[in-house]
Coordinates of C-alpha atoms in Angstrom, one line a residue:
M1 CA 17.2 13.4 28.2
G2 CA 18.6 14.1 24.7
I3 CA 18.0 14.4 21.0
Y4 CA 18.1 10.6 20.4
L5 CA 18.6 9.1 23.9
N6 CA 15.3 9.2 25.9
S7 CA 13.9 12.0 23.8
R8 CA 10.6 13.6 24.5
S9 CA 9.9 14.1 20.8
A10 CA 8.5 10.6 20.1
Y11 CA 6.0 11.1 22.9
S12 CA 5.0 14.5 21.7
L13 CA 4.4 13.2 18.2
F14 CA 2.5 10.1 19.4
R15 CA 0.4 12.2 21.8
R16 CA -0.6 14.4 18.8
E17 CA -1.5 11.4 16.7
Y18 CA -3.6 9.9 19.7
A19 CA -5.6 13.2 19.9
S20 CA -6.5 13.1 16.2
T21 CA -10.1 12.3 15.2
Y22 CA -9.2 9.2 13.3
F23 CA -6.6 7.5 15.6
V24 CA -6.5 3.7 15.6
D25 CA -5.1 1.9 18.6
K26 CA -2.4 -0.5 17.5
T27 CA -0.6 -0.9 20.8
D28 CA -1.2 -4.6 20.9
I29 CA 2.1 -4.9 18.9
L30 CA 3.8 -4.4 22.3
A31 CA 2.6 -7.8 23.3
E32 CA 5.0 -9.1 20.5
L33 CA 7.9 -6.9 21.6
V34 CA 7.9 -7.0 25.4
P35 CA 8.8 -10.7 25.5
L36 CA 11.9 -9.9 23.3
V37 CA 13.0 -7.3 25.9
E38 CA 12.5 -9.8 28.6
L39 CA 14.8 -12.3 27.1
E40 CA 17.9 -13.1 29.1
G41 CA 21.0 -13.4 27.1
N42 CA 20.7 -15.4 23.8
E43 CA 19.0 -18.5 25.1
M44 CA 16.3 -18.4 22.4
E45 CA 18.4 -17.5 19.5
E46 CA 18.1 -20.1 16.8
A47 CA 20.6 -22.2 15.0
G48 CA 20.6 -23.7 11.4
P49 CA 19.4 -21.2 8.7
N50 CA 18.9 -18.4 11.3
Q51 CA 22.4 -18.8 12.9
G52 CA 23.5 -15.4 14.0
K53 CA 20.0 -13.9 14.2
G54 CA 18.3 -12.9 17.4
P55 CA 14.6 -12.5 18.2
K56 CA 15.5 -9.1 19.7
Y57 CA 16.4 -7.8 16.2
V58 CA 13.2 -6.9 14.3
A59 CA 13.2 -5.3 10.9
I60 CA 9.6 -4.4 9.6
T61 CA 9.3 -3.2 6.1
R62 CA 6.1 -1.7 4.7
P63 CA 5.2 0.6 1.8
R64 CA 5.2 4.3 2.5
R65 CA 2.1 5.7 4.3
F66 CA 1.4 2.4 6.1
G67 CA 1.8 3.8 9.6
K68 CA 5.6 2.9 10.3
T69 CA 6.6 6.2 11.8
V70 CA 3.5 6.4 14.0
M71 CA 4.3 2.9 15.2
A72 CA 7.9 3.8 15.9
N73 CA 6.9 6.8 17.9
M74 CA 4.4 4.8 19.9
I75 CA 7.0 2.2 20.8
A76 CA 9.6 4.7 21.8
S77 CA 6.9 6.5 23.9
Y78 CA 6.0 3.3 25.8
F79 CA 9.5 2.0 26.6
G80 CA 11.4 5.3 26.9
K81 CA 12.3 7.2 30.1
G82 CA 12.1 10.6 28.3
A83 CA 8.5 11.4 29.3
D84 CA 5.8 10.0 31.6
S85 CA 3.4 8.6 29.0
S86 CA 1.1 6.8 31.5
R87 CA -1.8 9.2 31.2
L88 CA -1.9 8.3 27.4
F89 CA -1.2 4.6 27.5
R90 CA -3.5 3.9 30.4
N91 CA -6.4 4.5 27.9
L92 CA -5.1 2.1 25.3
K93 CA -5.2 -1.6 24.6
V94 CA -1.7 -2.3 25.9
S95 CA -2.9 -1.4 29.5
K96 CA -4.6 -4.7 29.8
Y97 CA -1.5 -6.7 29.9
D98 CA 0.0 -7.9 33.3
W99 CA 3.4 -6.6 32.3
Y100 CA 2.1 -3.2 31.2
E101 CA 3.4 -1.1 34.2
G102 CA 6.5 -3.1 34.6
H103 CA 7.9 -1.8 31.3
L104 CA 6.2 1.6 30.9
N105 CA 8.9 4.3 30.7
K106 CA 11.4 1.9 32.3
H107 CA 13.9 1.6 29.5
N108 CA 16.7 3.5 27.8
V109 CA 15.5 4.1 24.2
I110 CA 17.7 5.5 21.4
H111 CA 15.2 6.7 18.8
I112 CA 16.6 7.9 15.5
M113 CA 14.8 9.0 12.5
F114 CA 17.2 8.6 9.6
N115 CA 15.4 10.9 7.3
E116 CA 16.6 14.0 9.1
M117 CA 19.3 16.0 7.5
P118 CA 22.1 18.3 8.6
K119 CA 22.1 22.0 7.8
E120 CA 24.1 21.3 4.7
D121 CA 23.0 18.1 3.1
N122 CA 25.4 17.7 0.2
S123 CA 27.6 14.9 1.5
Y124 CA 27.2 11.5 3.2
S125 CA 29.9 12.5 5.7
Q126 CA 27.9 15.5 7.0
Y127 CA 24.8 13.2 7.2
I128 CA 26.4 10.5 9.3
N129 CA 28.6 12.9 11.4
R130 CA 25.4 14.7 12.5
I131 CA 24.0 11.5 13.8
Q132 CA 27.1 10.4 15.6
E133 CA 27.9 13.8 17.1
L134 CA 24.2 14.2 18.5
L135 CA 24.2 10.7 20.1
L136 CA 27.7 11.3 21.6
D137 CA 26.5 14.5 23.2
D138 CA 23.3 12.7 24.7
L139 CA 25.5 9.9 26.1
T140 CA 28.0 12.4 27.5
M141 CA 25.2 14.4 29.4
A142 CA 23.4 11.3 30.5
Y143 CA 26.5 9.6 31.8
P144 CA 28.9 12.3 32.9
N145 CA 31.0 10.0 35.0
V146 CA 31.9 7.8 32.0
K147 CA 35.0 9.1 30.1
I148 CA 33.4 9.5 26.6
R149 CA 35.7 11.3 24.2
E150 CA 34.8 13.2 21.1
T151 CA 36.9 10.9 19.2
D152 CA 35.1 7.8 20.3
A153 CA 33.0 5.7 18.0
I154 CA 29.3 5.5 19.0
W155 CA 29.6 1.8 19.7
D156 CA 32.7 2.4 21.8
A157 CA 30.8 5.0 23.9
L158 CA 27.9 2.7 24.4
M159 CA 30.1 -0.2 25.3
K160 CA 31.7 2.1 28.0
V161 CA 28.4 2.9 29.5
H162 CA 27.5 -0.7 29.6
E163 CA 30.7 -1.7 31.2
Y164 CA 30.9 1.2 33.7
C165 CA 27.3 1.6 34.6
D166 CA 26.3 -1.9 35.8
G167 CA 25.3 -3.3 32.4
E168 CA 23.2 -0.5 31.2
K169 CA 21.3 -1.5 28.1
F170 CA 19.4 0.3 25.3
I171 CA 16.4 -0.3 23.1
F172 CA 17.1 1.0 19.5
V173 CA 14.1 2.3 17.6
L174 CA 15.3 3.2 14.2
D175 CA 12.8 4.7 11.7
E176 CA 13.4 5.2 8.0
W177 CA 16.6 3.1 8.1
D178 CA 16.8 2.9 4.3
Y179 CA 16.4 6.7 3.7
I180 CA 20.0 7.0 2.6
Y181 CA 19.6 4.6 -0.2
H182 CA 17.2 7.0 -2.0
Q183 CA 19.4 10.1 -1.8
D184 CA 21.4 11.4 -4.8
F185 CA 24.3 12.6 -2.5
A186 CA 25.1 9.0 -1.4
A187 CA 27.3 7.1 -3.7
D188 CA 27.4 3.2 -3.6
K189 CA 30.3 3.3 -1.4
D190 CA 28.5 5.6 1.1
K191 CA 25.5 3.2 1.2
A192 CA 28.0 0.4 1.9
R193 CA 29.5 2.5 4.7
F194 CA 26.1 3.1 6.2
T195 CA 25.3 -0.6 6.2
K196 CA 28.5 -1.1 8.0
F197 CA 27.7 1.6 10.5
L198 CA 24.5 -0.2 11.4
S199 CA 26.3 -3.4 11.8
N200 CA 28.9 -1.9 14.1
L201 CA 26.3 -0.2 16.2
L202 CA 24.0 -3.1 16.7
K203 CA 25.5 -6.5 15.8
D204 CA 26.8 -8.8 18.7
K205 CA 26.6 -5.8 21.1
A206 CA 25.9 -6.5 24.8
Y207 CA 24.2 -3.1 25.3
V208 CA 21.5 -3.9 22.7
E209 CA 18.4 -4.8 24.7
M210 CA 16.3 -4.8 21.6
A211 CA 16.6 -3.3 18.0
Y212 CA 13.4 -2.4 16.2
M213 CA 14.0 -1.1 12.7
T214 CA 11.6 -0.1 10.0
G215 CA 11.7 1.2 6.4
I216 CA 10.4 0.6 2.9
L217 CA 13.3 -1.6 1.5
P218 CA 14.1 -5.1 2.9
I219 CA 17.7 -5.3 4.1
A220 CA 20.2 -5.9 1.4
K221 CA 21.6 -9.4 1.4
Y222 CA 25.0 -9.9 -0.1
S223 CA 25.6 -13.4 1.4
S224 CA 24.8 -15.5 4.5
G225 CA 27.4 -13.4 6.4
S226 CA 25.8 -10.0 5.6
E227 CA 26.5 -7.2 8.0
L228 CA 22.8 -7.0 9.1
N229 CA 21.9 -10.8 9.0
M230 CA 21.0 -10.7 12.7
F231 CA 17.7 -9.1 11.9
F232 CA 14.5 -11.1 11.3
E233 CA 12.8 -9.4 8.5
Y234 CA 9.1 -9.0 8.2
S235 CA 7.7 -7.8 4.9
M236 CA 3.9 -7.5 4.1
A237 CA 4.1 -9.9 1.0
T238 CA 6.2 -12.7 2.6
R239 CA 5.7 -12.8 6.4
V240 CA 2.5 -13.2 8.4
K241 CA 3.8 -11.8 11.7
Y242 CA 3.1 -8.2 12.6
S243 CA 0.7 -7.9 9.5
E244 CA -2.3 -6.6 11.6
Y245 CA -0.4 -3.6 13.0
F246 CA 0.3 -1.7 9.7
G247 CA -2.6 -0.7 7.5
F248 CA -6.3 -0.6 8.5
T249 CA -8.5 -3.7 8.5
D250 CA -12.1 -3.8 7.5
E251 CA -13.2 -3.7 11.1
E252 CA -11.0 -0.7 11.8
V253 CA -12.3 1.2 8.8
D254 CA -15.9 0.4 9.9
A255 CA -15.2 2.0 13.3
L256 CA -13.6 5.1 11.7
Y257 CA -16.4 5.5 9.3
Q258 CA -18.8 5.4 12.2
R259 CA -16.7 8.0 13.9
Y260 CA -16.8 10.1 10.7
L261 CA -20.7 10.0 10.5
E262 CA -20.9 11.1 14.1
T263 CA -18.6 14.1 13.7
E264 CA -19.0 15.2 10.1
P265 CA -22.2 17.4 9.7
D266 CA -22.4 16.9 5.9
P267 CA -20.9 13.5 5.0
A268 CA -19.9 13.2 1.4
V269 CA -17.8 10.0 1.7
T270 CA -19.4 6.5 1.5
R271 CA -18.2 3.4 3.2
E272 CA -18.4 1.8 -0.2
G273 CA -16.1 4.5 -1.6
L274 CA -13.4 3.8 1.0
E275 CA -13.3 0.3 -0.1
L276 CA -13.1 1.1 -3.8
W277 CA -10.5 3.6 -3.5
Y278 CA -8.2 2.4 -0.7
D279 CA -8.6 -1.4 -0.1
G280 CA -7.0 -4.1 -2.0
Y281 CA -3.7 -4.7 -0.2
Q282 CA -3.3 -8.3 1.2
T283 CA -0.9 -9.6 3.7
A284 CA 0.9 -13.0 3.5
G285 CA -1.7 -14.4 5.8
G286 CA -4.5 -13.3 3.4
Q287 CA -5.8 -10.4 5.5
K288 CA -7.2 -7.4 3.6
L289 CA -5.7 -4.1 4.3
Y290 CA -6.6 -0.4 3.5
N291 CA -4.0 2.2 2.9
P292 CA -4.2 4.2 6.3
R293 CA -3.0 7.5 5.2
S294 CA -5.5 7.7 2.4
V295 CA -8.4 6.6 4.5
V296 CA -7.7 9.3 7.1
G297 CA -7.1 11.8 4.3
A298 CA -10.5 11.1 2.7
L299 CA -12.4 11.1 6.1
S300 CA -10.6 14.3 7.3
D301 CA -11.2 16.1 4.0
N302 CA -14.7 14.7 3.6
Q303 CA -13.7 13.8 0.0
L304 CA -12.7 10.7 -1.8
G305 CA -9.7 11.1 -4.1
S306 CA -6.1 10.3 -4.6
Y307 CA -3.8 10.9 -1.7
W308 CA -0.8 9.3 -3.3
T309 CA 2.1 11.7 -3.7
S310 CA 5.0 10.6 -5.9
S311 CA 8.6 11.5 -5.5
G312 CA 12.1 10.1 -5.7
P313 CA 12.1 6.3 -6.1
Y314 CA 8.3 6.2 -6.8
D315 CA 8.8 8.1 -9.9
E316 CA 11.8 5.9 -10.7
I317 CA 9.7 2.8 -10.6
F318 CA 7.5 4.1 -13.4
Y319 CA 10.6 5.1 -15.3
Y320 CA 11.6 1.5 -15.3
I321 CA 8.3 0.7 -16.8
G322 CA 9.1 2.9 -19.7
A323 CA 12.7 1.7 -19.9
N324 CA 11.7 -1.9 -20.1
T325 CA 8.6 -1.7 -22.1
D326 CA 8.9 -5.0 -24.0
A327 CA 9.3 -6.9 -20.7
V328 CA 6.3 -5.4 -18.9
K329 CA 3.9 -4.1 -21.6
D330 CA 1.5 -7.0 -21.9
D331 CA 1.4 -7.6 -18.1
I332 CA 0.8 -3.8 -17.3
A333 CA -2.0 -4.1 -20.0
A334 CA -3.5 -7.2 -18.2
M335 CA -3.4 -5.5 -14.8
V336 CA -5.1 -2.3 -15.9
A337 CA -7.7 -4.6 -17.4
D338 CA -8.1 -5.8 -13.8
N339 CA -6.4 -9.3 -14.5
P340 CA -3.7 -10.4 -12.0
V341 CA -0.5 -11.6 -13.6
P342 CA 2.0 -14.2 -12.4
A343 CA 5.3 -12.9 -10.8
R344 CA 8.0 -14.1 -8.7
V345 CA 8.3 -11.5 -6.0
Q346 CA 11.8 -11.5 -4.6
E347 CA 13.5 -9.9 -1.6
Y348 CA 14.5 -6.4 -3.0
A349 CA 18.0 -5.4 -2.4
A350 CA 18.3 -1.9 -0.6
T351 CA 21.5 -1.2 -2.4
S352 CA 20.2 -1.5 -5.9
M353 CA 17.8 0.4 -8.0
E354 CA 19.1 -1.4 -11.2
L355 CA 15.9 -3.1 -12.2
E356 CA 16.1 -5.0 -15.5
T357 CA 13.8 -8.1 -15.5
K358 CA 10.0 -8.1 -15.2
D359 CA 10.2 -9.9 -11.8
E360 CA 12.6 -7.3 -10.4
I361 CA 10.3 -4.4 -11.6
F362 CA 7.2 -6.0 -10.1
S363 CA 9.1 -7.0 -6.9
A364 CA 10.0 -3.4 -6.4
M365 CA 6.4 -2.2 -7.1
V366 CA 5.1 -4.5 -4.4
V367 CA 7.7 -3.2 -2.0
Y368 CA 6.7 0.4 -2.8
G369 CA 3.0 -0.3 -2.5
F370 CA 2.0 0.2 -6.2
L371 CA 1.1 -3.6 -6.5
N372 CA -0.5 -6.2 -4.3
Y373 CA 0.9 -9.6 -4.2
K374 CA -1.1 -12.8 -3.6
D375 CA -0.6 -16.5 -4.2
G376 CA 2.1 -15.8 -6.9
Y377 CA 0.2 -13.1 -8.7
V378 CA 0.5 -9.3 -8.7
S379 CA -2.4 -7.0 -9.3
I380 CA -3.4 -3.3 -8.9
P381 CA -4.9 -3.1 -5.5
N382 CA -7.5 -0.2 -5.8
K383 CA -8.9 2.8 -7.6
E384 CA -6.3 5.2 -6.2
L385 CA -3.5 3.1 -7.8
M386 CA -5.6 2.2 -10.9
D387 CA -5.8 5.9 -11.7
K388 CA -2.1 6.2 -11.2
F389 CA -1.4 3.3 -13.7
A390 CA -4.0 4.8 -16.1
E391 CA -2.1 8.1 -15.9
V392 CA 1.1 6.3 -16.8
V393 CA -0.2 4.3 -19.8
Q394 CA -1.9 7.4 -21.2
R395 CA 1.3 9.3 -21.3
E396 CA 3.8 6.5 -22.3
P397 CA 3.9 6.2 -26.2
S398 CA 6.5 3.3 -25.8
L399 CA 3.6 1.1 -24.7
G400 CA 2.6 1.0 -28.4
N401 CA -1.0 -0.2 -29.0
V402 CA -1.8 0.0 -25.3
Y403 CA -1.1 3.6 -25.4
K404 CA -3.1 4.2 -28.5
L405 CA -6.0 2.2 -27.0
T406 CA -6.1 4.5 -23.9
K407 CA -6.2 7.6 -26.0
E408 CA -9.3 6.3 -27.9
S409 CA -11.1 5.3 -24.6
G410 CA -12.7 8.8 -24.3
R411 CA -14.3 8.4 -27.7
M412 CA -15.7 5.0 -26.8
L413 CA -17.4 6.3 -23.6
A414 CA -18.8 9.3 -25.5
A415 CA -20.0 7.1 -28.4
T416 CA -21.8 4.7 -26.0
K417 CA -23.6 7.6 -24.4
A418 CA -24.6 9.0 -27.8
G419 CA -25.7 5.5 -29.1
D420 CA -23.1 5.9 -31.8
T421 CA -22.8 2.1 -32.5
K422 CA -20.7 2.7 -35.7
T423 CA -17.9 4.4 -33.8
M424 CA -18.2 1.7 -31.0
T425 CA -17.8 -1.0 -33.4
E426 CA -14.9 0.6 -35.1
L427 CA -13.1 1.0 -31.8
M428 CA -13.9 -2.4 -30.6
E429 CA -12.5 -4.1 -33.7
Y430 CA -9.4 -1.9 -33.6
A431 CA -8.8 -2.8 -30.0
H432 CA -9.5 -6.4 -30.4
N433 CA -7.4 -6.8 -33.6
T434 CA -4.3 -4.8 -32.4
H435 CA -4.2 -6.0 -28.7
S436 CA -5.3 -9.6 -28.5
P437 CA -3.0 -12.6 -29.2
L438 CA -4.2 -15.0 -31.9
Q439 CA -4.4 -17.9 -29.5
T440 CA -6.8 -16.2 -27.2
Y441 CA -8.5 -13.9 -29.8
S442 CA -12.0 -15.7 -29.8
N443 CA -12.0 -16.2 -26.0
E444 CA -14.8 -14.3 -24.3
A445 CA -12.4 -13.6 -21.4
E446 CA -10.1 -11.8 -23.8
L447 CA -13.0 -9.8 -25.0
A448 CA -13.7 -8.8 -21.5
S449 CA -10.2 -7.6 -21.1
I450 CA -10.5 -5.5 -24.1
I451 CA -13.6 -3.8 -22.6
R452 CA -11.5 -2.4 -19.7
W453 CA -9.2 -0.9 -22.2
V454 CA -11.6 0.7 -24.5
Y455 CA -13.4 2.2 -21.6
L456 CA -10.3 3.1 -19.6
K457 CA -11.3 6.8 -19.5
A458 CA -14.6 5.8 -17.9
L459 CA -12.6 5.2 -14.6
D460 CA -12.6 9.0 -14.1
S461 CA -16.4 9.0 -13.7
Y462 CA -17.5 5.4 -13.0
R463 CA -16.9 2.5 -10.7
I464 CA -16.6 -0.4 -13.2
E465 CA -17.4 -3.8 -11.8
R466 CA -17.0 -7.2 -13.6
E467 CA -19.1 -10.2 -13.1
D468 CA -21.2 -8.3 -10.6
K469 CA -24.4 -9.7 -8.9
A470 CA -27.3 -7.9 -10.5
G471 CA -31.0 -8.9 -10.8
L472 CA -31.3 -12.6 -11.5
G473 CA -27.6 -13.3 -12.3
Y474 CA -24.2 -11.8 -12.8
V475 CA -23.6 -9.1 -15.4
D476 CA -20.5 -9.0 -17.5
F477 CA -19.7 -5.3 -16.7
I478 CA -21.8 -2.6 -14.8
F479 CA -20.7 1.1 -14.7
Y480 CA -21.8 2.8 -11.5
P481 CA -21.5 6.6 -12.0
F482 CA -19.9 8.6 -9.1
V483 CA -22.5 11.3 -9.8
K484 CA -26.0 9.8 -9.4
N485 CA -27.6 11.7 -12.3
E486 CA -25.1 10.5 -14.9
D487 CA -25.8 7.7 -17.4
C488 CA -25.7 4.2 -15.8
I489 CA -24.3 1.5 -18.2
I490 CA -24.7 -2.3 -18.2
I491 CA -22.6 -4.3 -20.8
E492 CA -23.1 -7.9 -21.9
L493 CA -20.7 -9.6 -24.0
K494 CA -21.5 -12.4 -26.4
V495 CA -19.3 -14.7 -28.6
N496 CA -21.1 -16.5 -31.5
H497 CA -24.3 -14.7 -30.5
T498 CA -25.8 -11.4 -31.5
A499 CA -25.8 -8.0 -29.8
D500 CA -29.7 -8.3 -29.6
E501 CA -29.4 -11.4 -27.6
A502 CA -27.1 -9.7 -25.2
I503 CA -29.7 -6.8 -24.8
R504 CA -32.5 -9.4 -24.2
Q505 CA -30.3 -11.1 -21.5
I506 CA -29.9 -7.8 -19.7
K507 CA -33.7 -7.3 -19.8
D508 CA -34.7 -10.9 -19.0
R509 CA -32.3 -11.0 -16.0
Q510 CA -33.3 -7.5 -14.7
Y511 CA -29.8 -6.3 -14.3
A512 CA -31.1 -2.7 -14.2
L513 CA -32.5 -3.3 -10.7
R514 CA -28.9 -2.5 -9.5
F515 CA -29.6 1.1 -10.3
E516 CA -33.1 1.3 -8.8
G517 CA -32.3 1.1 -5.1
R518 CA -33.4 -2.5 -4.7
C519 CA -30.0 -4.0 -4.4
A520 CA -27.1 -2.1 -3.1
P521 CA -23.8 -2.3 -5.2
V522 CA -20.7 -3.4 -3.4
A523 CA -17.3 -2.2 -4.5
H524 CA -14.4 -4.2 -5.6
V525 CA -15.6 -7.8 -5.0
L526 CA -16.7 -10.4 -7.5
A527 CA -19.5 -12.1 -5.5
P528 CA -20.5 -10.0 -2.5
T529 CA -22.1 -11.6 0.5
E530 CA -25.4 -10.5 1.9
A531 CA -23.7 -9.5 5.0
K532 CA -21.6 -7.2 3.2
R533 CA -24.6 -5.8 1.4
R534 CA -26.3 -5.0 4.7
K535 CA -23.1 -3.4 5.9
F536 CA -23.2 -0.9 3.1
G537 CA -27.0 -0.5 3.0
E538 CA -29.2 0.6 0.3
N539 CA -27.6 3.2 -2.1
P540 CA -29.6 6.3 -3.1
E541 CA -31.5 5.6 -6.3
Y542 CA -29.6 6.6 -9.4
T543 CA -31.5 9.2 -11.5
G544 CA -29.5 9.1 -14.7
R545 CA -30.5 7.1 -17.8
I546 CA -29.9 3.4 -17.7
L547 CA -28.2 2.1 -20.8
A548 CA -28.1 -1.5 -22.1
V549 CA -25.0 -2.2 -24.2
G550 CA -24.7 -5.5 -26.2
I551 CA -21.3 -6.3 -27.7
A552 CA -21.0 -9.4 -29.8
Y553 CA -18.4 -11.1 -32.0
N554 CA -18.8 -14.2 -34.2
K555 CA -15.5 -16.2 -34.1
D556 CA -16.4 -17.9 -37.4
D557 CA -16.5 -14.6 -39.2
E558 CA -13.4 -14.5 -41.4
D559 CA -13.5 -10.6 -41.4
K560 CA -13.6 -10.6 -37.6
R561 CA -16.5 -8.2 -37.5
H562 CA -18.1 -7.1 -34.2
E563 CA -21.5 -5.9 -33.5
C564 CA -22.6 -3.2 -30.8
K565 CA -26.0 -2.1 -29.8
V566 CA -27.2 0.4 -27.3
E567 CA -30.8 0.6 -25.9
V568 CA -32.1 3.1 -23.3
L569 CA -33.9 1.0 -20.6
R570 CA -34.9 4.1 -18.7
E571 CA -34.8 7.7 -19.4
R572 CA -33.4 10.3 -16.9
L573 CA -35.6 10.7 -13.9
K574 CA -36.8 14.2 -13.2

């Protein structure tokens, strides 16, 4: 047993995760990996475009906080000889398979977390030497009869073990493989050396039984002969396989929420709130996913909120927004207005943070989990990230009119609550005239986008739904307050009609029923199903005022005048 070879650490960490209140069993992933371990030789390796690749080389990339490390610890705990993990795994899904006992704790596992640093972390040489020295020590202790020298390269030592110990093989579980690419102490030449180190360690080596590698960044591809081209790569945006094992599905969040209700004496988190805040990611196969760390954080803390912590490359991504304002300004504005924008999401090179084009920036933001990608479009996935983008646009003067609009959004909300239609009209005209392109100026969809901007500050205290089912139809915008006694707001837009007609439609179609407990609101969907309504149940009745807001614009008016009207449909309940 050693630090890396057949270590007990992975088992200890996974056992702690298993014992937590909100553990989710993802051990079915082993049904994908065990067949790779059972392959004999290279019979199943493919030719053609995948020449040089082997099924036993798996690289899975996911955004931070999507359970990659938990999964790596679980895999190492199951296969590795370092600890008897049968008491744990016999209670998990993997135990149902015929091969379960045949591979449990039967393999040599080299488990390396590449985000661990030496005592002095000011050079790449110290970083990589620590890894090599610790692994050499492990091999020397585990195989004392093999003449392993201090001067041996790791791959030479492993090859000696394989040759002198009856074909001994190893499963490699490598976590945070791309850590070095984020570090200031690593120059470009150091990153290239690290890529070469992984290639020398793994590629075309008889001692490799399987290599499972995980991180954030896809593997850098210089050419078809790249050092790491033996890996099959699986990213969330482009590959379907392994999708269900990272992130939480709707069904898993349902189960966690039920567990929360059973264990929390005074629950303050709603199931609807979890969807609003943390849902919105989508796999290449179309499956919806929640951010797992944020869901667990909210349930554990009994509080909805942002669990997104930024550092390093995450801050750099937003730096590139500011540095490339002209390229991304309009698209950022569209996404904050809740409109997906087209983008060509590309494989993102691990060796480069030089992002210049819009597609490069958005590709990186998908990789890091800031954006969701679906059918050629990128979008902001949920409230947790929408708040992050709103924070950026409110502090970034280089975004021009977008920045100015966000600064005025607090005034718009206050004016609406006060019934100050003069201020509302002025702000609407300013927003429409400075932000909307001439070719779409008179389009009602463009007017709807402007609404998201002029009410951006309302995201702090409201869940804003567009085209939501209400009463006898679909309302243009409805603002659900997070605090039930705050003002409830219904907005109807009209082009070539009056604000009075907009108010009349709100009344005639009984949109206010959404706030009176007769029809439960559902978060983050355009046309919710009855099944989903039943899942969330009836919401407590809102007790604040219900405001009907009509906003109208006549496209034949040469002066481009707007009209706003606010009417109180119901006073505050006592």
